Short mmCIF file of C-alpha atoms and ligand atoms in Angstrom, two decimals:
data_model
loop_
_atom_site.label_atom_id
_atom_site.label_comp_id
_atom_site.label_asym_id
_atom_site.label_seq_id
_atom_site.Cartn_x
_atom_site.Cartn_y
_atom_site.Cartn_z
CA MET A 1 108.48 70.24 95.47
CA TYR A 2 106.73 71.95 98.04
CA ARG A 3 107.38 75.71 98.91
CA TYR A 4 106.43 77.09 102.59
CA PHE A 5 107.58 80.70 103.91
CA MET A 6 106.52 82.43 106.94
CA PRO A 7 109.12 84.74 108.25
CA THR A 8 107.01 86.15 111.54
CA LYS A 9 107.84 85.54 114.74
CA VAL A 10 104.54 84.87 116.34
CA PHE A 11 104.13 84.98 120.18
CA PHE A 12 100.77 83.58 121.36
CA GLY A 13 98.97 84.09 124.60
CA ASN A 14 97.52 86.33 126.93
CA GLU A 15 100.97 86.43 129.03
CA VAL A 16 103.39 87.35 125.96
CA TRP A 17 104.28 90.54 126.65
CA GLU A 18 105.94 89.85 129.70
CA LYS A 19 108.36 87.31 127.95
CA TYR A 20 108.65 88.81 124.47
CA GLY A 21 107.73 92.57 125.00
CA ASP A 22 111.66 93.22 124.49
CA MET A 23 111.67 91.67 121.32
CA LEU A 24 110.28 95.44 120.24
CA CYS A 25 113.75 97.05 121.08
CA GLU A 26 114.63 95.08 117.76
CA CYS A 27 112.30 97.01 115.76
CA GLY A 28 113.62 100.64 116.18
CA LYS A 29 113.53 103.54 117.78
CA LYS A 30 110.57 105.68 117.06
CA ALA A 31 107.18 103.45 116.24
CA LEU A 32 103.87 104.90 114.05
CA ILE A 33 101.15 103.29 116.34
CA VAL A 34 98.46 102.90 113.18
CA THR A 35 94.81 101.71 114.36
CA GLY A 36 91.35 102.58 114.15
CA LYS A 37 89.44 104.86 116.46
CA ASN A 38 88.19 102.19 118.86
CA SER A 39 89.19 98.63 118.70
CA ALA A 40 92.56 99.43 120.10
CA ARG A 41 91.55 101.18 123.25
CA LEU A 42 88.42 99.05 124.02
CA SER A 43 90.66 96.21 123.89
CA GLY A 44 93.32 97.34 126.04
CA ALA A 45 96.03 96.60 123.46
CA LEU A 46 96.75 100.31 122.85
CA ASP A 47 97.26 100.43 126.88
CA ASP A 48 99.72 97.30 126.59
CA VAL A 49 101.57 98.71 123.79
CA LEU A 50 102.43 101.96 125.43
CA ASN A 51 103.31 100.74 128.61
CA GLU A 52 105.82 98.48 127.08
CA LEU A 53 107.39 101.31 124.93
CA ASN A 54 107.61 102.92 127.82
CA LYS A 55 109.52 100.44 129.67
CA TYR A 56 112.04 99.87 126.97
CA LYS A 57 112.21 104.08 126.20
CA ILE A 58 110.91 103.83 122.23
CA ASP A 59 109.18 107.22 121.61
CA SER A 60 106.01 107.03 119.52
CA VAL A 61 103.45 108.32 117.63
CA ILE A 62 99.65 107.13 117.03
CA PHE A 63 97.61 107.65 113.60
CA ASP A 64 94.20 106.31 114.44
CA GLU A 65 92.33 107.38 111.75
CA ILE A 66 92.09 103.80 109.60
CA ILE A 67 88.35 102.98 109.33
CA GLU A 68 86.79 99.41 107.88
CA ASN A 69 88.14 98.90 104.39
CA PRO A 70 91.01 100.87 104.51
CA ASP A 71 91.66 103.88 101.79
CA LEU A 72 94.68 105.05 100.14
CA THR A 73 94.10 108.19 100.80
CA SER A 74 94.52 107.65 104.91
CA VAL A 75 97.45 105.53 103.75
CA GLU A 76 98.89 108.31 102.07
CA LYS A 77 98.58 110.49 105.38
CA GLY A 78 99.98 107.70 107.29
CA ARG A 79 102.89 107.73 105.17
CA ASP A 80 103.51 111.40 105.30
CA ILE A 81 103.30 111.14 109.31
CA PHE A 82 105.79 108.23 109.30
CA ARG A 83 108.23 110.61 107.40
CA ASN A 84 107.67 113.91 108.84
CA GLU A 85 107.77 112.17 112.96
CA GLY A 86 110.91 110.10 111.75
CA CYS A 87 109.41 107.11 112.99
CA ASP A 88 111.63 104.09 111.90
CA PHE A 89 108.85 100.96 112.50
CA ILE A 90 105.34 100.78 112.62
CA ILE A 91 102.73 98.66 114.87
CA GLY A 92 99.54 97.72 113.71
CA ILE A 93 96.79 97.22 116.02
CA GLY A 94 93.23 96.15 115.25
CA GLY A 95 91.19 94.42 112.77
CA GLY A 96 92.63 93.76 109.60
CA SER A 97 92.47 97.11 108.33
CA PRO A 98 94.64 98.86 110.79
CA ILE A 99 97.21 96.13 110.10
CA ASP A 100 96.66 96.42 106.55
CA ALA A 101 97.12 99.84 106.43
CA ALA A 102 99.96 99.53 108.51
CA LYS A 103 101.77 97.07 105.81
CA ALA A 104 101.02 99.45 102.95
CA ILE A 105 102.19 102.83 105.07
CA GLY A 106 105.41 101.02 105.43
CA VAL A 107 106.11 99.84 101.92
CA MET A 108 104.87 103.06 100.65
CA ALA A 109 106.95 105.16 102.99
CA SER A 110 110.21 102.98 102.73
CA ASN A 111 110.29 102.88 98.90
CA ASN A 112 108.73 106.35 98.26
CA LEU A 113 105.31 105.19 96.61
CA VAL A 114 102.58 107.21 95.39
CA GLY A 115 99.17 106.63 94.39
CA ASN A 116 98.15 103.27 93.02
CA GLU A 117 102.19 102.44 92.77
CA ILE A 118 100.90 100.54 96.21
CA TYR A 119 99.16 97.68 93.85
CA ASP A 120 102.56 97.18 92.09
CA SER A 121 104.46 95.10 94.21
CA SER A 122 107.48 95.47 91.57
CA LYS A 123 108.09 98.74 93.36
CA MET A 124 108.66 97.53 96.69
CA LYS A 125 112.41 97.03 97.38
CA THR A 126 112.46 97.42 101.24
CA VAL A 127 110.41 98.07 104.15
CA CYS A 128 110.65 99.39 107.66
CA PRO A 129 109.98 96.64 110.66
CA LEU A 130 106.60 96.00 111.30
CA VAL A 131 104.59 94.56 114.17
CA ALA A 132 101.58 93.30 114.43
CA ILE A 133 98.78 93.05 116.77
CA PRO A 134 94.69 91.74 116.24
CA THR A 135 92.01 92.37 118.30
CA THR A 136 89.88 90.33 115.76
CA SER A 137 89.85 86.68 115.06
CA GLY A 138 89.41 86.97 111.08
CA THR A 139 91.93 88.24 108.54
CA GLY A 140 95.11 86.52 109.52
CA SER A 141 96.93 89.80 108.34
CA GLU A 142 99.42 89.43 111.43
CA VAL A 143 100.99 86.21 109.28
CA THR A 144 100.06 87.22 105.82
CA SER A 145 101.84 89.02 102.87
CA SER A 146 98.58 90.45 101.51
CA SER A 147 97.31 93.81 102.18
CA VAL A 148 93.78 95.00 101.07
CA ILE A 149 93.59 98.97 99.96
CA SER A 150 90.27 100.73 99.02
CA ASN A 151 90.82 103.43 96.04
CA ARG A 152 87.70 105.44 96.93
CA SER A 153 87.40 107.86 93.92
CA GLU A 154 88.03 104.86 91.66
CA ASN A 155 85.35 103.06 93.88
CA ARG A 156 87.64 100.15 94.03
CA LYS A 157 88.58 97.67 96.43
CA ALA A 158 92.10 95.52 95.52
CA GLY A 159 95.04 93.83 97.28
CA TYR A 160 98.55 93.20 96.43
CA SER A 161 100.81 91.28 98.03
CA SER A 162 104.62 91.18 98.56
CA GLU A 163 106.84 89.45 100.79
CA LEU A 164 107.95 92.88 102.14
CA ASN A 165 104.28 92.86 103.88
CA PHE A 166 105.09 89.82 106.42
CA PRO A 167 105.17 91.32 109.92
CA LYS A 168 108.33 90.96 111.86
CA LEU A 169 106.56 90.08 115.08
CA ALA A 170 103.29 89.28 115.95
CA TYR A 171 101.65 89.29 119.17
CA LEU A 172 98.30 87.63 119.55
CA LEU A 173 96.26 88.08 122.68
CA PRO A 174 93.37 86.35 122.77
CA LYS A 175 91.74 88.69 125.75
CA TYR A 176 92.22 91.37 123.06
CA THR A 177 89.03 90.06 121.41
CA MET A 178 86.70 89.54 124.41
CA SER A 179 84.87 92.80 123.79
CA LEU A 180 84.04 92.13 120.17
CA SER A 181 80.08 91.62 119.25
CA PRO A 182 78.43 88.59 118.42
CA LYS A 183 77.67 90.14 114.93
CA VAL A 184 81.85 90.97 114.60
CA THR A 185 83.22 87.67 116.41
CA ARG A 186 80.67 85.80 113.72
CA ASP A 187 81.80 87.94 110.46
CA THR A 188 85.32 87.83 111.35
CA ALA A 189 85.61 83.97 112.24
CA VAL A 190 83.88 83.52 108.83
CA ASP A 191 86.27 85.59 106.97
CA ALA A 192 88.65 83.15 108.64
CA LEU A 193 86.89 80.23 107.67
CA SER A 194 87.00 81.32 104.39
CA HIS A 195 90.80 81.76 104.23
CA LEU A 196 91.43 77.82 105.39
CA LEU A 197 88.48 76.40 102.87
CA GLU A 198 90.41 79.02 100.05
CA GLY A 199 93.64 76.66 101.09
CA LEU A 200 91.92 73.60 99.91
CA TYR A 201 89.90 75.39 96.58
CA SER A 202 93.30 76.99 95.68
CA HIS A 203 95.37 75.24 93.23
CA ARG A 204 98.91 76.06 95.16
CA ARG A 205 97.45 73.69 97.99
CA THR A 206 100.18 71.61 99.33
CA PRO A 207 100.16 68.25 101.83
CA ILE A 208 102.38 70.49 104.45
CA ILE A 209 99.36 73.01 105.10
CA GLU A 210 96.43 70.36 104.92
CA PRO A 211 96.26 69.32 108.55
CA LEU A 212 96.54 72.76 109.72
CA ILE A 213 93.47 73.61 107.32
CA HIS A 214 91.77 70.93 109.29
CA GLU A 215 92.43 71.71 112.65
CA GLY A 216 91.57 75.64 111.71
CA VAL A 217 88.14 74.73 109.87
CA ARG A 218 87.73 72.35 113.31
CA LEU A 219 88.58 75.14 116.09
CA ILE A 220 85.72 77.25 114.27
CA TYR A 221 83.13 74.56 113.76
CA ASP A 222 83.77 73.93 117.11
CA ASN A 223 83.72 76.98 119.10
CA LEU A 224 81.83 79.88 116.84
CA ILE A 225 78.62 79.21 118.29
CA THR A 226 79.86 79.16 121.57
CA ALA A 227 81.73 82.52 121.12
CA ILE A 228 78.53 84.31 120.06
CA GLU A 229 76.36 83.18 122.60
CA ASN A 230 78.90 83.43 125.37
CA PRO A 231 80.95 86.36 124.22
CA ASN A 232 83.19 86.37 127.60
CA ASP A 233 83.99 82.34 127.23
CA GLU A 234 88.14 82.69 127.38
CA GLN A 235 88.32 78.96 125.45
CA ALA A 236 86.22 80.04 122.88
CA ARG A 237 88.01 83.10 121.97
CA GLU A 238 91.47 81.68 122.59
CA LYS A 239 90.69 78.53 119.78
CA LEU A 240 89.38 81.35 117.63
CA MET A 241 92.29 83.50 117.16
CA LEU A 242 94.03 80.07 117.11
CA ALA A 243 92.03 79.07 113.87
CA SER A 244 92.15 82.81 112.31
CA MET A 245 96.26 82.45 112.30
CA TYR A 246 96.24 78.73 110.83
CA GLY A 247 94.16 80.93 108.13
CA GLY A 248 96.44 83.31 107.78
CA ILE A 249 98.94 80.84 107.35
CA THR A 250 97.31 78.86 105.22
CA ILE A 251 96.53 81.84 102.13
CA ALA A 252 100.08 83.27 103.11
CA GLN A 253 101.15 79.85 101.45
CA THR A 254 98.42 79.56 98.67
CA GLY A 255 96.41 82.79 98.34
CA THR A 256 92.87 83.27 98.09
CA THR A 257 90.23 82.20 95.00
CA LEU A 258 87.06 83.17 93.84
CA GLN A 259 85.71 83.03 97.20
CA HIS A 260 87.28 86.06 97.92
CA SER A 261 87.19 87.85 94.54
CA ILE A 262 83.61 87.08 94.55
CA GLY A 263 83.08 89.07 97.56
CA TYR A 264 84.70 92.23 97.16
CA PRO A 265 82.21 93.54 95.00
CA LEU A 266 79.69 93.23 97.69
CA THR A 267 81.73 94.87 100.05
CA ALA A 268 82.46 97.78 97.55
CA GLU A 269 78.64 97.86 96.59
CA PHE A 270 76.72 97.32 99.23
CA GLU A 271 78.96 98.15 102.66
CA ILE A 272 78.34 94.53 103.90
CA SER A 273 81.43 93.45 106.23
CA HIS A 274 84.27 91.51 104.59
CA GLY A 275 83.34 88.28 106.36
CA LEU A 276 79.54 88.06 105.50
CA ALA A 277 80.24 89.25 102.06
CA ASN A 278 82.46 85.38 101.91
CA GLY A 279 79.72 83.90 103.84
CA ILE A 280 76.62 84.32 102.20
CA VAL A 281 78.32 82.93 98.71
CA MET A 282 80.26 80.13 100.91
CA LYS A 283 77.99 77.52 100.07
CA ASP A 284 77.62 78.32 96.47
CA LEU A 285 81.36 78.13 96.29
CA MET A 286 81.77 74.61 97.86
CA GLU A 287 79.41 73.37 95.50
CA LEU A 288 80.99 74.68 92.46
CA TYR A 289 84.22 73.37 93.68
CA TYR A 290 83.34 70.32 95.19
CA PRO A 291 83.20 68.32 92.08
CA VAL A 292 86.80 68.86 91.29
CA ILE A 293 88.26 68.68 94.63
CA LYS A 294 86.10 66.38 96.33
CA GLY A 295 89.28 64.14 97.68
CA GLU A 296 90.29 67.26 99.52
CA LEU A 297 87.16 68.34 100.83
CA ASN A 298 86.37 64.80 101.71
CA ARG A 299 89.26 64.86 103.94
CA LEU A 300 88.50 67.84 105.77
CA PHE A 301 84.78 66.26 106.51
CA ASN A 302 86.51 63.01 107.42
CA ALA A 303 88.75 65.12 109.83
CA LEU A 304 85.72 66.74 111.29
CA ASN A 305 83.86 63.92 111.48
CA ILE A 306 80.86 65.21 109.43
CA GLU A 307 79.39 65.11 106.25
CA LYS A 308 79.05 68.07 103.67
CA GLU A 309 75.02 68.37 104.83
CA ASN A 310 76.12 68.80 108.56
CA PHE A 311 79.01 71.60 107.63
CA TYR A 312 75.82 73.64 105.63
CA ASN A 313 73.55 73.05 108.49
CA TRP A 314 75.89 74.52 110.76
CA LEU A 315 76.38 77.52 108.05
CA GLU A 316 72.52 77.72 108.36
CA MET A 317 72.91 78.25 111.96
CA LEU A 318 75.06 81.43 111.65
CA ASP A 319 72.31 83.23 109.72
CA LEU A 320 74.61 84.78 107.05
CA VAL A 321 72.26 86.68 105.38
CA ALA A 322 72.65 90.12 103.71
CA ASP A 323 69.03 92.33 102.43
CA ILE A 324 71.14 93.34 98.96
CA ASP A 325 69.57 93.63 95.46
CA ILE A 326 71.79 92.44 92.48
CA SER A 327 70.98 94.37 89.41
CA GLU A 328 71.94 93.70 85.75
CA GLU A 329 73.94 96.99 85.95
CA PHE A 330 76.22 95.30 88.91
CA LEU A 331 76.63 92.28 87.01
CA ASP A 332 77.73 94.15 83.73
CA LYS A 333 80.03 96.05 86.07
CA ARG A 334 81.51 93.71 88.93
CA ILE A 335 81.88 90.37 86.56
CA PRO A 336 84.35 91.80 84.57
CA GLU A 337 86.23 93.25 87.76
CA VAL A 338 85.90 89.68 89.33
CA MET A 339 87.16 88.14 86.02
CA LYS A 340 90.62 90.32 86.26
CA SER A 341 90.63 90.00 90.06
CA ARG A 342 94.46 88.46 90.68
CA ASN A 343 92.84 85.96 93.15
CA MET A 344 91.55 84.28 89.76
CA ASN A 345 94.70 82.74 89.25
CA ASN A 346 94.87 80.66 92.55
CA ASN A 347 91.37 78.77 91.29
CA PRO A 348 91.81 75.08 90.73
CA PHE A 349 90.27 75.09 87.25
CA GLU A 350 88.79 78.04 85.11
CA ILE A 351 85.77 79.63 85.73
CA LYS A 352 83.63 81.20 83.45
CA GLU A 353 81.74 84.25 83.71
CA ASP A 354 78.49 82.20 83.48
CA SER A 355 79.12 80.65 86.85
CA ILE A 356 79.83 83.69 88.79
CA ARG A 357 76.79 85.48 87.65
CA LYS A 358 74.41 82.39 88.78
CA ILE A 359 76.16 82.76 92.41
CA TYR A 360 75.39 86.74 92.51
CA LEU A 361 71.86 85.93 90.94
CA ASN A 362 71.12 83.17 93.78
CA LEU A 363 72.19 85.53 96.38
FE1 FE2 B 401 89.80 87.67 103.94
#
């Protein structure tokens, strides 16, 4: 028996506003637009959204204070603006951070949640409609039920998942990613790659999504270096956005694994990007999992027409390195956190503390 659940209506392509913009009318009468300071403006996405809202006479208010690794304080601020302004739906524009924050604002406002209650999905009974508009190709958050929110006062970065988090609509326009720097292009694509690989690692993997995973990895393998070297390559940008959505659809079914659990403390402690944190442990994680899921990984490499070593060589070309110093103090504090993180329930076998320690010490 397999389960596949993906309730988000997805519109993909640079012309989707013309044909499907009117779907916004189904969401409500006043939108809270949740975004960061720059990407929604630079990409042109904010202008497009405001044009559409204007066209359909939908009111809006902009909350543009979401930073990378969004925190509880800004989510609570967004919740209060949503209520005080009388909004009835949310539009999240940006990378994973604004879209994750938009999800959290939606469930907090709709269920009167405060503080750490955001991590308890049993308290979420209802939610307002959410529209997701990605401006990066990485998180796939526009098609997932997860959100990652930091509680900075506790130096904690943690996720929660609820089916109420699935956006109602997702508009994916590859043109919004054209202005991304080579580093952001690389790091976000490596995040998407992690999601796809973790779809194979997770014990919740199913044959339904395996072809999607193979195609998503192939799109990144074939197009990432092109997009890094030629940021204006429209075709490569389109393929990466497609792969990112495939990664999102994948983890919406399988969840993530140790690959993500081990990366979160690296971001919290050393402030390296989420994608890079996944990337610097990717090879070691694959080696750890390989003996147990050899069949699945070999099928992937066959689909790509490569050997595992070719994949590692390609990873090497991406130059995924970070200047960090792993101390005993870090290990003592963070390994228990990794062991307790919810993603650990999805591993294909029981992972011991010692394996995590070795991977951290190998950095
Ligand atoms: Fe991720």
